[in-house]
XYZ file of N, CA and C in Angstrom:
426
model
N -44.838 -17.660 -11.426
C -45.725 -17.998 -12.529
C -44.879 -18.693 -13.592
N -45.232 -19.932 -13.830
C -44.767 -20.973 -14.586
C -44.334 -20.329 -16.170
N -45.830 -20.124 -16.374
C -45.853 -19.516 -18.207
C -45.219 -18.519 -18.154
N -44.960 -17.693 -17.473
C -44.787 -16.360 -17.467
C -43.064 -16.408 -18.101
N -42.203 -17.232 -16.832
C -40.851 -17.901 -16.923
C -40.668 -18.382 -18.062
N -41.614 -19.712 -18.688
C -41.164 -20.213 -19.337
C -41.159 -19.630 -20.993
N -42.237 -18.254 -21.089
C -42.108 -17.627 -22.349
C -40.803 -16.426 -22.183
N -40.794 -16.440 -21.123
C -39.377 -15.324 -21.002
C -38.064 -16.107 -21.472
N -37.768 -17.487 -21.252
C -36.914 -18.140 -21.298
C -36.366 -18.291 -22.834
N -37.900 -19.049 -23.254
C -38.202 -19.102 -24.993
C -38.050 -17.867 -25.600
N -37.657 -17.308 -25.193
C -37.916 -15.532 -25.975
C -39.188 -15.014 -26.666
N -40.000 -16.263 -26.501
C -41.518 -16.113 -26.714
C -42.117 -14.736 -26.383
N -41.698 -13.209 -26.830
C -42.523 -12.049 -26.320
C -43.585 -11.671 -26.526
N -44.408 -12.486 -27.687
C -45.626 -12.807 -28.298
C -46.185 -13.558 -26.532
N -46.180 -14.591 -26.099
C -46.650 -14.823 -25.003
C -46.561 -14.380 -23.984
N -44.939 -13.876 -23.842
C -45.200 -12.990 -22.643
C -46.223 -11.935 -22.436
N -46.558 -11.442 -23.801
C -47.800 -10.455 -23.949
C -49.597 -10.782 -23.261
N -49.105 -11.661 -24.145
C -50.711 -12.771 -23.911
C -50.735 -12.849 -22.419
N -50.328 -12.991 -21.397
C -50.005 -13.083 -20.343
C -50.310 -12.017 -19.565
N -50.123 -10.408 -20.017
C -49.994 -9.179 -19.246
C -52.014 -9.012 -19.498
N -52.293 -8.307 -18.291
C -53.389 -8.051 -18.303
C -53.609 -6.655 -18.783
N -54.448 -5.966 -19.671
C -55.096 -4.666 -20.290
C -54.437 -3.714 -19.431
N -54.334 -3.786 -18.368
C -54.136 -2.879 -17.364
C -53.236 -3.076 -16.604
N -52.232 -3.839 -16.873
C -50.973 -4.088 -16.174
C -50.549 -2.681 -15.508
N -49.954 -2.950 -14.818
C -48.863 -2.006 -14.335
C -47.525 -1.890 -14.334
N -46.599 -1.652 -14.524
C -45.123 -1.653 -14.883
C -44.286 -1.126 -14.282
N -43.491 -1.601 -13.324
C -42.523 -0.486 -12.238
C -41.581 -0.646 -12.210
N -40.767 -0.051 -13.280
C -39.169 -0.056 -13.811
C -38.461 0.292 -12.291
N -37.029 -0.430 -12.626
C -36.031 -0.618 -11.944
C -35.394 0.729 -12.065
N -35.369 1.853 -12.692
C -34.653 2.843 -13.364
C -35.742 4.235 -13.975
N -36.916 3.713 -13.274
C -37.919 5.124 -13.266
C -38.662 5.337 -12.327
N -39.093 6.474 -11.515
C -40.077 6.388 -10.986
C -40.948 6.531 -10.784
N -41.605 6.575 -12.416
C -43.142 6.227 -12.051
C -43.720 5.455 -12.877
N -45.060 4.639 -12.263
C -45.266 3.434 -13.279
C -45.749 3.748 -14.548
N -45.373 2.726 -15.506
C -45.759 2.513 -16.860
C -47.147 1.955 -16.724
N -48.338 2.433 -17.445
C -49.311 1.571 -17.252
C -50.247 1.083 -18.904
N -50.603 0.115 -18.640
C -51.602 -0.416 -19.958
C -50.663 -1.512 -20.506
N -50.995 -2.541 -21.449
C -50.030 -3.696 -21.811
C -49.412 -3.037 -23.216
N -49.798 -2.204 -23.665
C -49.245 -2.088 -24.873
C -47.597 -1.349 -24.546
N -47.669 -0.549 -23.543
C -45.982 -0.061 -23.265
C -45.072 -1.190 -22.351
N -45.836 -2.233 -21.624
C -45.409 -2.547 -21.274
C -45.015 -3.779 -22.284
N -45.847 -4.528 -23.209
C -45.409 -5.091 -23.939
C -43.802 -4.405 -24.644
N -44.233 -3.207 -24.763
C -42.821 -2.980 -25.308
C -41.537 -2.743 -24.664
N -41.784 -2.555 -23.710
C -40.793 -2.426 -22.550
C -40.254 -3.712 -22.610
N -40.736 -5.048 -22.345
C -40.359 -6.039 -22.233
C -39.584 -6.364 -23.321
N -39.907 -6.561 -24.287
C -39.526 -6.360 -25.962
C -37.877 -6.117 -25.652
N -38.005 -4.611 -25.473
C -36.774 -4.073 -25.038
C -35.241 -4.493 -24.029
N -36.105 -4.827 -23.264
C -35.602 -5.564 -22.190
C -35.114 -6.808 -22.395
N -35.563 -7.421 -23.577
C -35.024 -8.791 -24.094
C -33.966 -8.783 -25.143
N -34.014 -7.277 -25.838
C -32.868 -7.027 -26.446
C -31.337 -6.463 -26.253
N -31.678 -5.904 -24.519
C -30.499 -5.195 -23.989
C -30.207 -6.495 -22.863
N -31.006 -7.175 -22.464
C -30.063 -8.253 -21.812
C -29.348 -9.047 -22.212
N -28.253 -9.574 -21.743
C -27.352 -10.467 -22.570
C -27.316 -11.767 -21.139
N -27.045 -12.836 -21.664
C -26.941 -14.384 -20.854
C -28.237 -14.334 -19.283
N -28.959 -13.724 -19.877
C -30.207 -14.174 -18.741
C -30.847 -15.355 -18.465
N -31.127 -15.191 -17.303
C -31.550 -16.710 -16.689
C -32.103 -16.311 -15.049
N -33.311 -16.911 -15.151
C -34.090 -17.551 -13.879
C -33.428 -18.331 -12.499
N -32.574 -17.540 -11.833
C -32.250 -18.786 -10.888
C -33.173 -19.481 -10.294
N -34.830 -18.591 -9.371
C -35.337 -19.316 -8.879
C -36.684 -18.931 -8.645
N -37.902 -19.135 -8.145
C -39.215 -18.925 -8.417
C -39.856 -18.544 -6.759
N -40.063 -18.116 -6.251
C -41.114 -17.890 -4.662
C -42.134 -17.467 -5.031
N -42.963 -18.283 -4.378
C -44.525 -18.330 -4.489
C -44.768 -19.718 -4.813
N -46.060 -20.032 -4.229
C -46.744 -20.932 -4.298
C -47.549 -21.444 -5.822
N -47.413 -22.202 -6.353
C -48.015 -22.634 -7.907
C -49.067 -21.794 -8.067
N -50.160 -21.992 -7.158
C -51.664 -21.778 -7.197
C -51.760 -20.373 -6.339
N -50.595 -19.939 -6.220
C -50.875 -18.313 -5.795
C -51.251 -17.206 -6.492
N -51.421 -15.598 -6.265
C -51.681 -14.670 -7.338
C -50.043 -13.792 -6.936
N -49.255 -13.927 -5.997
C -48.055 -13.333 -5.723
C -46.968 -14.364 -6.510
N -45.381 -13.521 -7.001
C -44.890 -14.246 -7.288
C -43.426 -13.761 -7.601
N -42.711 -14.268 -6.988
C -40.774 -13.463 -7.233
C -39.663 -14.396 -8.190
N -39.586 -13.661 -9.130
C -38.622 -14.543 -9.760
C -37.156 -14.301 -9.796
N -36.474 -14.359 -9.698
C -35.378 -14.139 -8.962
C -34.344 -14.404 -10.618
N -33.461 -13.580 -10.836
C -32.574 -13.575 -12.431
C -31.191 -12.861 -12.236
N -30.454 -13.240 -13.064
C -29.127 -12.843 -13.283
C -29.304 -13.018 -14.635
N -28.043 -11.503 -15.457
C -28.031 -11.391 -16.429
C -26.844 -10.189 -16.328
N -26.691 -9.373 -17.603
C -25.494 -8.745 -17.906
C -26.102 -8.025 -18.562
N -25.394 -6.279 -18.609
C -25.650 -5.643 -19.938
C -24.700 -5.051 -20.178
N -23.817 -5.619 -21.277
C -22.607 -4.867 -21.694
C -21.289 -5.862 -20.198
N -20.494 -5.457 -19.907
C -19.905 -5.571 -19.208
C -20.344 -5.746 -17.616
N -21.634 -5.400 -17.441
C -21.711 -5.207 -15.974
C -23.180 -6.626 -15.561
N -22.385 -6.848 -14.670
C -23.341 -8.012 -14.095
C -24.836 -7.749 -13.408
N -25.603 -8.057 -13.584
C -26.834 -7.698 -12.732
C -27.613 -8.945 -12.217
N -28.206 -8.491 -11.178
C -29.027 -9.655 -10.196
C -30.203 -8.910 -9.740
N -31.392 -9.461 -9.981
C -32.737 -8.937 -9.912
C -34.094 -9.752 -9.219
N -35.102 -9.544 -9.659
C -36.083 -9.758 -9.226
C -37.529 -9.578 -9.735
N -38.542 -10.381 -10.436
C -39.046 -9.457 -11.052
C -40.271 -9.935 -10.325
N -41.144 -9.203 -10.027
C -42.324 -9.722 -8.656
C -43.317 -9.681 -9.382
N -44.560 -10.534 -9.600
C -45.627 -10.297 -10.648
C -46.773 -10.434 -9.340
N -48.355 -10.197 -9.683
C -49.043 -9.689 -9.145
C -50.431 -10.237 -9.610
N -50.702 -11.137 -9.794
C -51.961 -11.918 -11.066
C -53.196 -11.676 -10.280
N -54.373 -10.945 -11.682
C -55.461 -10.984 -11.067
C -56.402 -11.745 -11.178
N -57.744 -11.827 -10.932
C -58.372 -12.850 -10.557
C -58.676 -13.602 -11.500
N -58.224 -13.180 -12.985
C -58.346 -14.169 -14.117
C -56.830 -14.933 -14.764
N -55.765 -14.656 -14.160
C -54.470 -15.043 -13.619
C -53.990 -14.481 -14.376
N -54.050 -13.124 -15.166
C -53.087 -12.708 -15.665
C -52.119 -11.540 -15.064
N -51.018 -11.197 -15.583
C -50.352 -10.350 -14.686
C -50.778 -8.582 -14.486
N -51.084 -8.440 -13.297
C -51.725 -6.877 -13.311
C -50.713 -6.275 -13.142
N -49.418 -6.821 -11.982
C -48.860 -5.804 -11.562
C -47.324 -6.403 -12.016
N -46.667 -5.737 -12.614
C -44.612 -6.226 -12.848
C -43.892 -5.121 -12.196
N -43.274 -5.788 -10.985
C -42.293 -4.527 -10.500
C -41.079 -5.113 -10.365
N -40.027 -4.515 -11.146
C -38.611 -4.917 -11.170
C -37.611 -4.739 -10.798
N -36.729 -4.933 -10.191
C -35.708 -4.404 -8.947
C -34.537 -5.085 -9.603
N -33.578 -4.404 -9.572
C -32.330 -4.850 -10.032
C -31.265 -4.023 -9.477
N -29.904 -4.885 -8.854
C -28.783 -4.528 -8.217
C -27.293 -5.011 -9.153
N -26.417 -4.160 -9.269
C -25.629 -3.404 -8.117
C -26.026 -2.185 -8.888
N -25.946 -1.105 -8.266
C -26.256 0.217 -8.645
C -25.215 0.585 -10.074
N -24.228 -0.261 -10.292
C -23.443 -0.267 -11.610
C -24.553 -1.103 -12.326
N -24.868 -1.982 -12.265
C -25.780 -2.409 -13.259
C -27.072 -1.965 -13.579
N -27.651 -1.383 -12.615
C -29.263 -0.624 -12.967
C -28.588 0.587 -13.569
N -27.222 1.274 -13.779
C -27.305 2.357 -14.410
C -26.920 1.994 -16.050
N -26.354 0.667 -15.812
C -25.980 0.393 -17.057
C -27.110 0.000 -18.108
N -28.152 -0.701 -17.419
C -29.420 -1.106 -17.559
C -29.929 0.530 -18.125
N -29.956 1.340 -17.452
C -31.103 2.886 -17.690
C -30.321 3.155 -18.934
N -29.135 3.202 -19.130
C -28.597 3.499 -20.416
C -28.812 3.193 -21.472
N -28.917 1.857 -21.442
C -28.872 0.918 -22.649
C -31.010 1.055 -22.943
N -31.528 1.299 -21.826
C -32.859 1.166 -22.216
C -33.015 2.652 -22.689
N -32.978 3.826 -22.447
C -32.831 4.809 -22.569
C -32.386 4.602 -24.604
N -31.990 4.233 -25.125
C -31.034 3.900 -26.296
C -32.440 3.443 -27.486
N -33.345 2.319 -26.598
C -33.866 2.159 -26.922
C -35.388 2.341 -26.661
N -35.565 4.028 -25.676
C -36.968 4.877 -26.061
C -37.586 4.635 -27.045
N -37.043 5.437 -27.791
C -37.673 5.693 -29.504
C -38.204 4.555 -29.959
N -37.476 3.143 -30.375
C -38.347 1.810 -30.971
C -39.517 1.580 -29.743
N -39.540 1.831 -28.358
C -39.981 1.602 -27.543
C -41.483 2.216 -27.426
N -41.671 3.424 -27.932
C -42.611 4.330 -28.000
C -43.166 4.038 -29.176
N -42.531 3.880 -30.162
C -42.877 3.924 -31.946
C -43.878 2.033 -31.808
N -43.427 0.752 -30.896
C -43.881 -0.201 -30.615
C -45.233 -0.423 -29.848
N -45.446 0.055 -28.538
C -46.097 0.319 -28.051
C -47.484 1.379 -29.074
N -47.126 2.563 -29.889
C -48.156 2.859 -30.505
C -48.842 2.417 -31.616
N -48.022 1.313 -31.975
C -48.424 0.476 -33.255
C -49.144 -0.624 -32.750
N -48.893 -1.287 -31.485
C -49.885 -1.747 -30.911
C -51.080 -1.462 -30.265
N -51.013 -0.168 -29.932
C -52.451 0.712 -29.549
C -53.600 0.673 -30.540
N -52.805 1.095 -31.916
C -53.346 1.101 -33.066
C -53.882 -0.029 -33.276
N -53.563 -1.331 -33.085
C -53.893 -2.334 -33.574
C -55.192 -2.476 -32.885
N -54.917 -2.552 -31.412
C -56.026 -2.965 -30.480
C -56.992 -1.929 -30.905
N -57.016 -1.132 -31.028
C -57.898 -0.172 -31.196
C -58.864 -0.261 -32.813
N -58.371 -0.945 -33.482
C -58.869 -1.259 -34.650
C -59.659 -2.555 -34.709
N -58.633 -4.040 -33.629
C -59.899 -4.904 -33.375
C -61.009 -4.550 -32.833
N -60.953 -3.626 -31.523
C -62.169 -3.668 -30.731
C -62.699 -2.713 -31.527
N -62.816 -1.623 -32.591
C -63.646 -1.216 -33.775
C -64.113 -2.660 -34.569
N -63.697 -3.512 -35.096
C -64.103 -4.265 -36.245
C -65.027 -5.406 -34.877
N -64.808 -5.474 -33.781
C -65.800 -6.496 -32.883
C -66.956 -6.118 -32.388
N -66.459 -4.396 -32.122
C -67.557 -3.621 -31.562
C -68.651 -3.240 -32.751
């Protein structure tokens, strides 16, 4: 997914948002069990953009006009190198339902759980300030 890449790139996390569907699903590299709804996962991502250091897209699988899609990344956290994958899942209105993220060498997904782990707390405190929000438009629409 084109947009998806290219707001990750931009550090655009405002779009990467726009992008996740109500009901995303979220399947950390370093938990096992999924995160669900866009508001944690918005923040997860958030997060994830602050503990990576020199990230980058090597390469894209999947077809343009598909709903499957593997993006393939290298990046660092702290000292340790990591190489990943992040597989998206678009539903029938093309936004992303499903993010499951895989990341190797087992030195780097632990270095990864650490550093995200660090940042729970803004992670939780983000995610509920956005609950709040949504929850206040669909009061003022409803």
């Amino acid at each position: 997914m084109l947009a998806f890449r290219a707001a990750v790139e931009a550090h655009d996390m405002d779009a990467v948002e726009a992008l996740l569907a109500d009901d995303v699903v979220f399947s950390s590299p370093v938990v096992f069990k999924p995160y669900r709804g866009k508001a944690i996962t918005a923040a997860i991502l958030r997060a994830v953009e602050r503990v990576f250091e020199d990230f980058r897209y090597e390469r894209v699988i999947g077809a343009a006009d598909g709903r499957d899609h593997a993006l393939v990344f290298a990046a660092r956290v702290g000292d340790r190198e990591i190489s990943g994958c992040d597989f998206l899942h678009l539903d029938t209105s093309g936004r992303i339902a499903e993010l499951t993220v895989m990341v190797r060498p087992l030195s780097g997904a632990q270095a990864l759980q650490a550093a995200m782990a660090a940042q729970f707390e803004r992670i939780a405190e983000e995610a509920q300030a956005t609950r709040r929000t949504q929850e206040a438009g669909a009061r003022q629409a409803g």
